[in-house]
Tab-separated table of N, CA and C and ligand atoms in Angstrom:
chain	number	residue	atom	x	y	z
A	1	UNK	N	19.902	0.541	-9.286
A	1	UNK	CA	18.578	1.157	-9.474
A	1	UNK	C	17.452	0.199	-9.035
A	2	UNK	N	16.363	0.790	-8.567
A	2	UNK	CA	15.202	0.012	-8.114
A	2	UNK	C	15.560	-1.003	-7.045
A	3	UNK	N	16.401	-0.582	-6.115
A	3	UNK	CA	16.772	-1.483	-5.013
A	3	UNK	C	15.880	-1.263	-3.802
A	4	UNK	N	15.371	-0.020	-3.664
A	4	UNK	CA	14.450	0.262	-2.562
A	4	UNK	C	13.054	0.350	-3.149
A	5	UNK	N	12.301	-0.727	-2.942
A	5	UNK	CA	10.997	-0.867	-3.597
A	5	UNK	C	9.874	-0.719	-2.570
A	6	UNK	N	8.923	0.154	-2.878
A	6	UNK	CA	7.766	0.343	-1.994
A	6	UNK	C	6.532	-0.180	-2.712
A	7	UNK	N	5.837	-1.128	-2.094
A	7	UNK	CA	4.600	-1.609	-2.711
A	7	UNK	C	3.434	-1.324	-1.766
A	8	UNK	N	2.348	-0.787	-2.354
A	8	UNK	CA	1.170	-0.395	-1.573
A	8	UNK	C	0.041	-1.383	-1.832
A	9	UNK	N	-0.552	-1.891	-0.749
A	9	UNK	CA	-1.592	-2.911	-0.916
A	9	UNK	C	-2.867	-2.567	-0.140
A	10	UNK	N	-4.011	-2.960	-0.721
A	10	UNK	CA	-5.305	-2.663	-0.095
A	10	UNK	C	-6.173	-3.916	0.051
A	11	UNK	N	-5.572	-5.086	-0.169
A	11	UNK	CA	-6.347	-6.319	-0.031
A	11	UNK	C	-6.996	-6.766	-1.324
A	12	UNK	N	-6.834	-6.013	-2.400
A	12	UNK	CA	-7.443	-6.376	-3.683
A	12	UNK	C	-6.521	-7.321	-4.467
A	13	UNK	N	-7.111	-7.996	-5.463
A	13	UNK	CA	-6.323	-8.862	-6.351
A	13	UNK	C	-5.305	-8.038	-7.135
A	14	UNK	N	-5.716	-6.817	-7.501
A	14	UNK	CA	-4.816	-5.915	-8.240
A	14	UNK	C	-3.553	-5.655	-7.418
A	15	UNK	N	-3.748	-5.389	-6.144
A	15	UNK	CA	-2.610	-5.069	-5.277
A	15	UNK	C	-1.735	-6.310	-5.049
A	16	UNK	N	-2.367	-7.484	-5.005
A	16	UNK	CA	-1.580	-8.721	-4.829
A	16	UNK	C	-0.691	-8.951	-6.046
A	17	UNK	N	-1.236	-8.604	-7.207
A	17	UNK	CA	-0.447	-8.721	-8.436
A	17	UNK	C	0.746	-7.754	-8.366
A	18	UNK	N	0.487	-6.568	-7.858
A	18	UNK	CA	1.558	-5.573	-7.691
A	18	UNK	C	2.613	-6.114	-6.723
A	19	UNK	N	2.160	-6.793	-5.669
A	19	UNK	CA	3.086	-7.360	-4.670
A	19	UNK	C	3.964	-8.442	-5.306
A	20	UNK	N	3.365	-9.264	-6.172
A	20	UNK	CA	4.154	-10.312	-6.849
A	20	UNK	C	5.213	-9.673	-7.744
A	21	UNK	N	4.805	-8.600	-8.438
A	21	UNK	CA	5.739	-7.888	-9.321
A	21	UNK	C	6.862	-7.250	-8.501
A	22	UNK	N	6.524	-6.675	-7.360
A	22	UNK	CA	7.537	-6.045	-6.494
A	22	UNK	C	8.569	-7.084	-6.055
A	23	UNK	N	8.106	-8.286	-5.725
A	23	UNK	CA	9.007	-9.372	-5.330
A	23	UNK	C	9.936	-9.764	-6.464
A	24	UNK	N	9.360	-9.895	-7.667
A	24	UNK	CA	10.179	-10.268	-8.838
A	24	UNK	C	11.225	-9.202	-9.126
A	25	UNK	N	10.805	-7.940	-9.005
A	25	UNK	CA	11.724	-6.829	-9.246
A	25	UNK	C	12.876	-6.865	-8.236
A	26	UNK	N	12.542	-7.103	-6.988
A	26	UNK	CA	13.576	-7.152	-5.935
A	26	UNK	C	14.564	-8.289	-6.176
A	27	UNK	N	14.043	-9.424	-6.647
A	27	UNK	CA	14.940	-10.564	-6.908
A	27	UNK	C	15.832	-10.303	-8.123
A	28	UNK	N	15.384	-9.421	-9.009
A	28	UNK	CA	16.197	-9.050	-10.175
A	28	UNK	C	17.271	-8.035	-9.797
A	29	UNK	N	16.912	-7.090	-8.936
A	29	UNK	CA	17.850	-5.992	-8.620
A	29	UNK	C	18.659	-6.256	-7.357
A	30	UNK	N	18.283	-7.296	-6.595
A	30	UNK	CA	18.931	-7.548	-5.307
A	30	UNK	C	18.426	-6.581	-4.255
A	31	UNK	N	17.189	-6.162	-4.417
A	31	UNK	CA	16.649	-5.104	-3.577
A	31	UNK	C	15.851	-5.535	-2.347
A	32	UNK	N	15.311	-4.502	-1.681
A	32	UNK	CA	14.514	-4.648	-0.461
A	32	UNK	C	13.085	-4.204	-0.761
A	33	UNK	N	12.099	-4.860	-0.161
A	33	UNK	CA	10.707	-4.467	-0.377
A	33	UNK	C	10.063	-3.998	0.924
A	34	UNK	N	9.480	-2.808	0.865
A	34	UNK	CA	8.649	-2.282	1.949
A	34	UNK	C	7.206	-2.428	1.510
A	35	UNK	N	6.407	-3.158	2.287
A	35	UNK	CA	4.977	-3.285	1.959
A	35	UNK	C	4.222	-2.364	2.922
A	36	UNK	N	3.326	-1.539	2.387
A	36	UNK	CA	2.507	-0.737	3.298
A	36	UNK	C	1.031	-0.841	2.940
A	37	UNK	N	0.201	-0.753	3.984
A	37	UNK	CA	-1.227	-0.609	3.759
A	37	UNK	C	-1.701	0.530	4.642
A	38	UNK	N	-2.548	1.391	4.076
A	38	UNK	CA	-3.063	2.539	4.829
A	38	UNK	C	-4.492	2.242	5.268
A	39	UNK	N	-4.824	2.641	6.494
A	39	UNK	CA	-6.217	2.479	6.940
A	39	UNK	C	-6.765	3.818	7.411
A	40	UNK	N	-8.082	3.971	7.244
A	40	UNK	CA	-8.733	5.239	7.590
A	40	UNK	C	-8.608	5.535	9.074
A	41	UNK	N	-8.386	6.795	9.425
A	41	UNK	CA	-8.341	7.170	10.839
A	41	UNK	C	-9.679	6.870	11.509
A	42	UNK	N	-9.623	6.529	12.792
A	42	UNK	CA	-10.853	6.239	13.526
A	42	UNK	C	-11.263	7.522	14.264
A	43	UNK	N	-12.497	7.992	14.016
A	43	UNK	CA	-12.884	9.273	14.620
A	43	UNK	C	-12.917	9.226	16.151
A	44	UNK	N	-12.385	10.293	16.777
A	44	UNK	CA	-12.320	10.381	18.240
A	44	UNK	C	-13.701	10.365	18.882
A	45	UNK	N	-14.691	10.921	18.180
A	45	UNK	CA	-16.022	11.050	18.791
A	45	UNK	C	-16.678	9.720	19.118
A	46	UNK	N	-16.100	8.620	18.574
A	46	UNK	CA	-16.671	7.300	18.878
A	46	UNK	C	-16.636	7.017	20.373
A	47	UNK	N	-15.559	7.441	21.019
A	47	UNK	CA	-15.423	7.213	22.462
A	47	UNK	C	-15.219	5.755	22.795
A	48	UNK	N	-14.821	5.491	24.044
A	48	UNK	CA	-14.619	4.111	24.492
A	48	UNK	C	-15.972	3.448	24.703
A	49	UNK	N	-16.163	2.146	24.552
A	49	UNK	CA	-15.190	1.172	24.052
A	49	UNK	C	-15.239	1.043	22.535
A	50	UNK	N	-16.113	1.873	21.893
A	50	UNK	CA	-16.321	1.712	20.451
A	50	UNK	C	-15.052	2.038	19.661
A	51	UNK	N	-14.322	3.042	20.156
A	51	UNK	CA	-13.091	3.432	19.471
A	51	UNK	C	-12.128	2.251	19.436
A	52	UNK	N	-11.981	1.603	20.616
A	52	UNK	CA	-11.051	0.468	20.696
A	52	UNK	C	-11.487	-0.694	19.811
A	53	UNK	N	-12.789	-0.918	19.782
A	53	UNK	CA	-13.312	-2.007	18.929
A	53	UNK	C	-13.033	-1.710	17.456
A	54	UNK	N	-13.314	-0.466	17.073
A	54	UNK	CA	-13.099	-0.068	15.671
A	54	UNK	C	-11.621	-0.162	15.310
A	55	UNK	N	-10.768	0.268	16.231
A	55	UNK	CA	-9.323	0.230	15.975
A	55	UNK	C	-8.858	-1.217	15.819
A	56	UNK	N	-9.335	-2.090	16.710
A	56	UNK	CA	-8.932	-3.498	16.653
A	56	UNK	C	-9.385	-4.140	15.352
A	57	UNK	N	-10.615	-3.818	14.923
A	57	UNK	CA	-11.146	-4.394	13.677
A	57	UNK	C	-10.311	-3.928	12.486
A	58	UNK	N	-10.015	-2.651	12.440
A	58	UNK	CA	-9.258	-2.099	11.316
A	58	UNK	C	-7.837	-2.671	11.266
A	59	UNK	N	-7.243	-2.780	12.436
A	59	UNK	CA	-5.869	-3.296	12.477
A	59	UNK	C	-5.831	-4.785	12.157
A	60	UNK	N	-6.855	-5.517	12.585
A	60	UNK	CA	-6.923	-6.949	12.284
A	60	UNK	C	-6.996	-7.160	10.779
A	61	UNK	N	-7.815	-6.334	10.140
A	61	UNK	CA	-7.986	-6.420	8.689
A	61	UNK	C	-6.653	-6.077	7.999
A	62	UNK	N	-6.008	-5.012	8.478
A	62	UNK	CA	-4.739	-4.579	7.876
A	62	UNK	C	-3.670	-5.665	8.031
A	63	UNK	N	-3.668	-6.361	9.189
A	63	UNK	CA	-2.717	-7.467	9.420
A	63	UNK	C	-2.892	-8.539	8.357
A	64	UNK	N	-4.168	-8.875	8.083
A	64	UNK	CA	-4.483	-9.909	7.080
A	64	UNK	C	-4.006	-9.481	5.696
A	65	UNK	N	-4.276	-8.228	5.365
A	65	UNK	CA	-3.874	-7.682	4.061
A	65	UNK	C	-2.357	-7.770	3.916
A	66	UNK	N	-1.639	-7.422	4.984
A	66	UNK	CA	-0.171	-7.442	4.938
A	66	UNK	C	0.366	-8.872	4.846
A	67	UNK	N	-0.268	-9.792	5.568
A	67	UNK	CA	0.203	-11.181	5.555
A	67	UNK	C	0.085	-11.771	4.152
A	68	UNK	N	-1.047	-11.501	3.487
A	68	UNK	CA	-1.240	-12.022	2.119
A	68	UNK	C	-0.243	-11.388	1.159
A	69	UNK	N	0.002	-10.087	1.350
A	69	UNK	CA	0.927	-9.379	0.454
A	69	UNK	C	2.349	-9.901	0.647
A	70	UNK	N	2.702	-10.201	1.905
A	70	UNK	CA	4.045	-10.712	2.203
A	70	UNK	C	4.272	-12.047	1.488
A	71	UNK	N	3.225	-12.859	1.513
A	71	UNK	CA	3.292	-14.147	0.823
A	71	UNK	C	3.469	-13.925	-0.685
A	72	UNK	N	2.746	-12.942	-1.226
A	72	UNK	CA	2.818	-12.663	-2.670
A	72	UNK	C	4.188	-12.111	-3.056
A	73	UNK	N	4.788	-11.311	-2.199
A	73	UNK	CA	6.120	-10.766	-2.494
A	73	UNK	C	7.150	-11.893	-2.488
A	74	UNK	N	7.057	-12.769	-1.507
A	74	UNK	CA	8.031	-13.863	-1.371
A	74	UNK	C	9.328	-13.351	-0.769
A	75	UNK	N	10.423	-14.044	-1.091
A	75	UNK	CA	11.732	-13.655	-0.545
A	75	UNK	C	12.323	-12.511	-1.369
A	76	UNK	N	13.022	-11.623	-0.682
A	76	UNK	CA	13.761	-10.567	-1.402
A	76	UNK	C	15.175	-10.524	-0.827
A	77	UNK	N	16.184	-10.378	-1.707
A	77	UNK	CA	17.580	-10.411	-1.257
A	77	UNK	C	17.871	-9.415	-0.130
A	78	UNK	N	17.256	-8.232	-0.213
A	78	UNK	CA	17.501	-7.197	0.794
A	78	UNK	C	16.528	-7.251	1.957
A	79	UNK	N	15.603	-8.204	1.935
A	79	UNK	CA	14.620	-8.348	3.009
A	79	UNK	C	13.280	-7.724	2.652
A	80	UNK	N	12.275	-8.076	3.471
A	80	UNK	CA	10.910	-7.585	3.253
A	80	UNK	C	10.362	-7.068	4.584
A	81	UNK	N	9.819	-5.867	4.583
A	81	UNK	CA	9.173	-5.314	5.777
A	81	UNK	C	7.728	-4.994	5.441
A	82	UNK	N	6.855	-5.116	6.429
A	82	UNK	CA	5.443	-4.813	6.199
A	82	UNK	C	4.925	-3.944	7.338
A	83	UNK	N	4.093	-2.974	6.979
A	83	UNK	CA	3.659	-1.997	7.973
A	83	UNK	C	2.278	-1.424	7.639
A	84	UNK	N	1.460	-1.191	8.660
A	84	UNK	CA	0.177	-0.509	8.452
A	84	UNK	C	0.303	0.919	8.974
A	85	UNK	N	-0.272	1.852	8.217
A	85	UNK	CA	-0.149	3.259	8.586
A	85	UNK	C	-1.518	3.928	8.469
A	86	UNK	N	-1.859	4.720	9.475
A	86	UNK	CA	-3.147	5.407	9.471
A	86	UNK	C	-3.098	6.638	8.558
A	87	UNK	N	-4.127	6.789	7.742
A	87	UNK	CA	-4.208	7.992	6.912
A	87	UNK	C	-4.731	7.702	5.524
A	88	UNK	N	-4.871	8.765	4.738
A	88	UNK	CA	-5.316	8.645	3.353
A	88	UNK	C	-4.243	7.894	2.562
A	89	UNK	N	-4.663	6.882	1.788
A	89	UNK	CA	-3.695	5.992	1.134
A	89	UNK	C	-2.651	6.741	0.300
A	90	UNK	N	-3.097	7.580	-0.621
A	90	UNK	CA	-2.137	8.259	-1.513
A	90	UNK	C	-1.184	9.151	-0.718
A	91	UNK	N	-1.705	9.868	0.276
A	91	UNK	CA	-0.852	10.745	1.096
A	91	UNK	C	0.204	9.928	1.838
A	92	UNK	N	-0.236	8.796	2.390
A	92	UNK	CA	0.681	7.921	3.128
A	92	UNK	C	1.769	7.387	2.193
A	93	UNK	N	1.355	6.922	1.020
A	93	UNK	CA	2.308	6.347	0.045
A	93	UNK	C	3.340	7.409	-0.375
A	94	UNK	N	2.854	8.612	-0.678
A	94	UNK	CA	3.753	9.686	-1.126
A	94	UNK	C	4.729	10.080	-0.016
A	95	UNK	N	4.233	10.129	1.219
A	95	UNK	CA	5.093	10.534	2.330
A	95	UNK	C	6.162	9.483	2.623
A	96	UNK	N	5.749	8.218	2.641
A	96	UNK	CA	6.716	7.141	2.896
A	96	UNK	C	7.763	7.104	1.785
A	97	UNK	N	7.315	7.274	0.542
A	97	UNK	CA	8.241	7.234	-0.603
A	97	UNK	C	9.303	8.317	-0.459
A	98	UNK	N	8.874	9.491	-0.018
A	98	UNK	CA	9.836	10.599	0.115
A	98	UNK	C	10.744	10.443	1.317
A	99	UNK	N	10.156	10.139	2.473
A	99	UNK	CA	10.986	10.082	3.682
A	99	UNK	C	11.964	8.902	3.627
A	100	UNK	N	11.552	7.804	2.995
A	100	UNK	CA	12.469	6.648	2.921
A	100	UNK	C	13.300	6.668	1.643
A	101	UNK	N	13.061	7.678	0.816
A	101	UNK	CA	13.855	7.835	-0.398
A	101	UNK	C	13.831	6.572	-1.267
A	102	UNK	N	12.637	6.058	-1.537
A	102	UNK	CA	12.543	4.804	-2.293
A	102	UNK	C	12.855	5.045	-3.776
A	103	UNK	N	13.232	3.992	-4.469
A	103	UNK	CA	13.585	4.103	-5.890
A	103	UNK	C	12.369	3.951	-6.794
A	104	UNK	N	11.380	3.215	-6.320
A	104	UNK	CA	10.188	2.982	-7.147
A	104	UNK	C	8.992	2.627	-6.249
A	105	UNK	N	7.820	3.131	-6.652
A	105	UNK	CA	6.565	2.781	-5.972
A	105	UNK	C	5.834	1.803	-6.882
A	106	UNK	N	5.409	0.669	-6.344
A	106	UNK	CA	4.662	-0.312	-7.135
A	106	UNK	C	3.225	-0.373	-6.601
A	107	UNK	N	2.250	-0.240	-7.496
A	107	UNK	CA	0.836	-0.266	-7.096
A	107	UNK	C	0.009	-0.945	-8.178
A	108	UNK	N	-1.234	-1.269	-7.849
A	108	UNK	CA	-2.161	-1.758	-8.864
A	108	UNK	C	-2.777	-0.566	-9.587
A	109	UNK	N	-3.251	-0.782	-10.814
A	109	UNK	CA	-3.964	0.305	-11.507
A	109	UNK	C	-5.276	0.568	-10.785
A	110	UNK	N	-5.892	-0.502	-10.299
A	110	UNK	CA	-7.166	-0.421	-9.588
A	110	UNK	C	-7.028	-1.108	-8.252
A	111	UNK	N	-8.066	-0.984	-7.437
A	111	UNK	CA	-8.029	-1.599	-6.110
A	111	UNK	C	-9.374	-2.183	-5.737
A	112	UNK	N	-9.703	-2.071	-4.468
A	112	UNK	CA	-10.946	-2.641	-3.961
A	112	UNK	C	-12.189	-1.972	-4.547
A	113	UNK	N	-12.048	-0.732	-4.954
A	113	UNK	CA	-13.210	-0.006	-5.494
A	113	UNK	C	-13.365	-0.155	-6.984
A	114	UNK	N	-12.799	-1.224	-7.548
A	114	UNK	CA	-12.704	-1.371	-9.004
A	114	UNK	C	-14.041	-1.643	-9.720
A	115	UNK	N	-15.085	-0.957	-9.313
A	115	UNK	CA	-16.383	-1.191	-9.946
A	115	UNK	C	-16.632	-0.215	-11.087
A	116	UNK	N	-15.957	0.918	-11.023
A	116	UNK	CA	-16.183	1.956	-12.040
A	116	UNK	C	-15.421	1.627	-13.326
A	117	UNK	N	-15.672	2.441	-14.352
A	117	UNK	CA	-15.030	2.176	-15.635
A	117	UNK	C	-13.688	2.909	-15.772
A	118	UNK	N	-13.313	3.685	-14.730
A	118	UNK	CA	-12.047	4.412	-14.803
A	118	UNK	C	-10.893	3.447	-15.033
A	119	UNK	N	-9.901	3.941	-15.784
A	119	UNK	CA	-8.748	3.097	-16.091
A	119	UNK	C	-7.843	2.956	-14.880
A	120	UNK	N	-7.735	4.051	-14.131
A	120	UNK	CA	-6.834	4.104	-12.982
A	120	UNK	C	-7.623	4.616	-11.783
A	121	UNK	N	-7.468	3.963	-10.630
A	121	UNK	CA	-8.189	4.369	-9.425
A	121	UNK	C	-7.700	5.705	-8.883
A	122	UNK	N	-8.452	6.249	-7.932
A	122	UNK	CA	-8.139	7.595	-7.433
A	122	UNK	C	-6.803	7.649	-6.693
A	123	UNK	N	-6.455	6.589	-5.960
A	123	UNK	CA	-5.198	6.608	-5.203
A	123	UNK	C	-4.001	6.510	-6.158
A	124	UNK	N	-4.114	5.614	-7.137
A	124	UNK	CA	-3.043	5.491	-8.135
A	124	UNK	C	-2.887	6.795	-8.902
A	125	UNK	N	-4.015	7.389	-9.248
A	125	UNK	CA	-3.998	8.644	-10.003
A	125	UNK	C	-3.280	9.743	-9.221
A	126	UNK	N	-3.575	9.825	-7.925
A	126	UNK	CA	-2.949	10.855	-7.087
A	126	UNK	C	-1.449	10.602	-6.945
A	127	UNK	N	-1.085	9.340	-6.801
A	127	UNK	CA	0.340	9.014	-6.633
A	127	UNK	C	1.115	9.310	-7.922
A	128	UNK	N	0.579	8.904	-9.071
A	128	UNK	CA	1.344	9.167	-10.314
A	128	UNK	C	1.412	10.668	-10.598
A	129	UNK	N	0.440	11.422	-10.100
A	129	UNK	CA	0.456	12.875	-10.325
A	129	UNK	C	1.497	13.578	-9.461
A	130	UNK	N	1.728	13.074	-8.244
A	130	UNK	CA	2.569	13.817	-7.293
A	130	UNK	C	3.896	13.163	-6.919
A	131	UNK	N	4.095	11.901	-7.282
A	131	UNK	CA	5.327	11.216	-6.855
A	131	UNK	C	6.558	11.843	-7.488
A	132	UNK	N	7.650	11.807	-6.728
A	132	UNK	CA	8.908	12.365	-7.248
A	132	UNK	C	9.837	11.254	-7.737
A	133	UNK	N	9.378	10.010	-7.624
A	133	UNK	CA	10.185	8.880	-8.091
A	133	UNK	C	9.359	8.092	-9.114
A	134	UNK	N	9.981	7.154	-9.825
A	134	UNK	CA	9.204	6.340	-10.777
A	134	UNK	C	8.088	5.556	-10.077
A	135	UNK	N	6.986	5.387	-10.793
A	135	UNK	CA	5.844	4.620	-10.267
A	135	UNK	C	5.541	3.504	-11.260
A	136	UNK	N	5.435	2.277	-10.750
A	136	UNK	CA	5.103	1.143	-11.610
A	136	UNK	C	3.671	0.723	-11.301
A	137	UNK	N	2.758	0.962	-12.265
A	137	UNK	CA	1.365	0.550	-12.087
A	137	UNK	C	1.176	-0.809	-12.745
A	138	UNK	N	0.775	-1.785	-11.954
A	138	UNK	CA	0.664	-3.151	-12.453
A	138	UNK	C	-0.776	-3.429	-12.892
A	139	UNK	N	-0.933	-3.849	-14.137
A	139	UNK	CA	-2.290	-4.139	-14.666
A	139	UNK	C	-2.659	-5.582	-14.425
B	201	ATP	P1	-11.222	4.070	-5.880
B	201	ATP	O1	-10.572	3.783	-4.555
B	201	ATP	O2	-10.779	5.358	-6.494
B	201	ATP	O3	-12.690	3.881	-5.862
B	201	ATP	P2	-9.842	1.690	-6.768
B	201	ATP	O4	-9.962	1.123	-5.385
B	201	ATP	O5	-10.128	0.783	-7.917
B	201	ATP	O6	-10.720	2.988	-6.947
B	201	ATP	P3	-7.260	2.720	-5.977
B	201	ATP	O7	-7.818	2.872	-4.607
B	201	ATP	O8	-6.570	3.868	-6.620
B	201	ATP	O9	-8.361	2.223	-7.014
B	201	ATP	O10	-6.259	1.475	-5.921
B	201	ATP	C1	-5.159	1.351	-6.795
B	201	ATP	C2	-3.969	0.813	-6.034
B	201	ATP	O11	-3.649	1.731	-4.993
B	201	ATP	C3	-4.166	-0.519	-5.334
B	201	ATP	O12	-3.960	-1.634	-6.203
B	201	ATP	C4	-3.080	-0.436	-4.267
B	201	ATP	O13	-1.808	-0.707	-4.873
B	201	ATP	C5	-3.124	1.049	-3.879
B	201	ATP	N1	-3.998	1.306	-2.707
B	201	ATP	C6	-5.311	1.616	-2.704
B	201	ATP	N2	-5.783	1.749	-1.449
B	201	ATP	C7	-4.726	1.545	-0.623
B	201	ATP	C8	-4.536	1.520	0.799
B	201	ATP	N3	-5.549	1.754	1.650
B	201	ATP	N4	-3.298	1.271	1.289
B	201	ATP	C9	-2.260	1.033	0.446
B	201	ATP	N5	-2.383	1.012	-0.890
B	201	ATP	C10	-3.582	1.261	-1.432
B	202	MG	MG1	-9.506	2.214	-3.614
């Protein structure tokens, strides 16, 4: 159980904590960790060269987010993969979880938008509402 672990990161401290927990879980179960970060689609109307600039900026940022998360996860017996995917974060997380048949989704309770008083952020809320597998929200 909990051998296929999916952790979602957005560059926040909350998500880094989730990444550390995902690594610890993998080392306990002998599992594999998939790290994903979702980025907003770039509107077509931007046109060249602005579209390319925007895409490069977004991907550069996502690379940084993934590199930090990979460090936080550390080594996992089954290996660690990291990937950036375009789209709404919760939709991307739910789709990856289903298509890859993961055993558990690990996320932070809050993320980069953690300014409000809500206990759980909108992406976490959507994932816990719709996921078909266990979800571990790291505080
Ligand atoms: P909100 O976005 O609703 O203003 P928030 O940023 O505090 O509030 P969420 O966005 O729900 O809360 O973040 C909670 C967790 O969801 C994060 O710790 C991270 O695990 C995951 N998450 C959020 N955004 C992304 C993203 N773009 N890609 C991957 N995971 C994400
Ligand atoms: Mg957010």
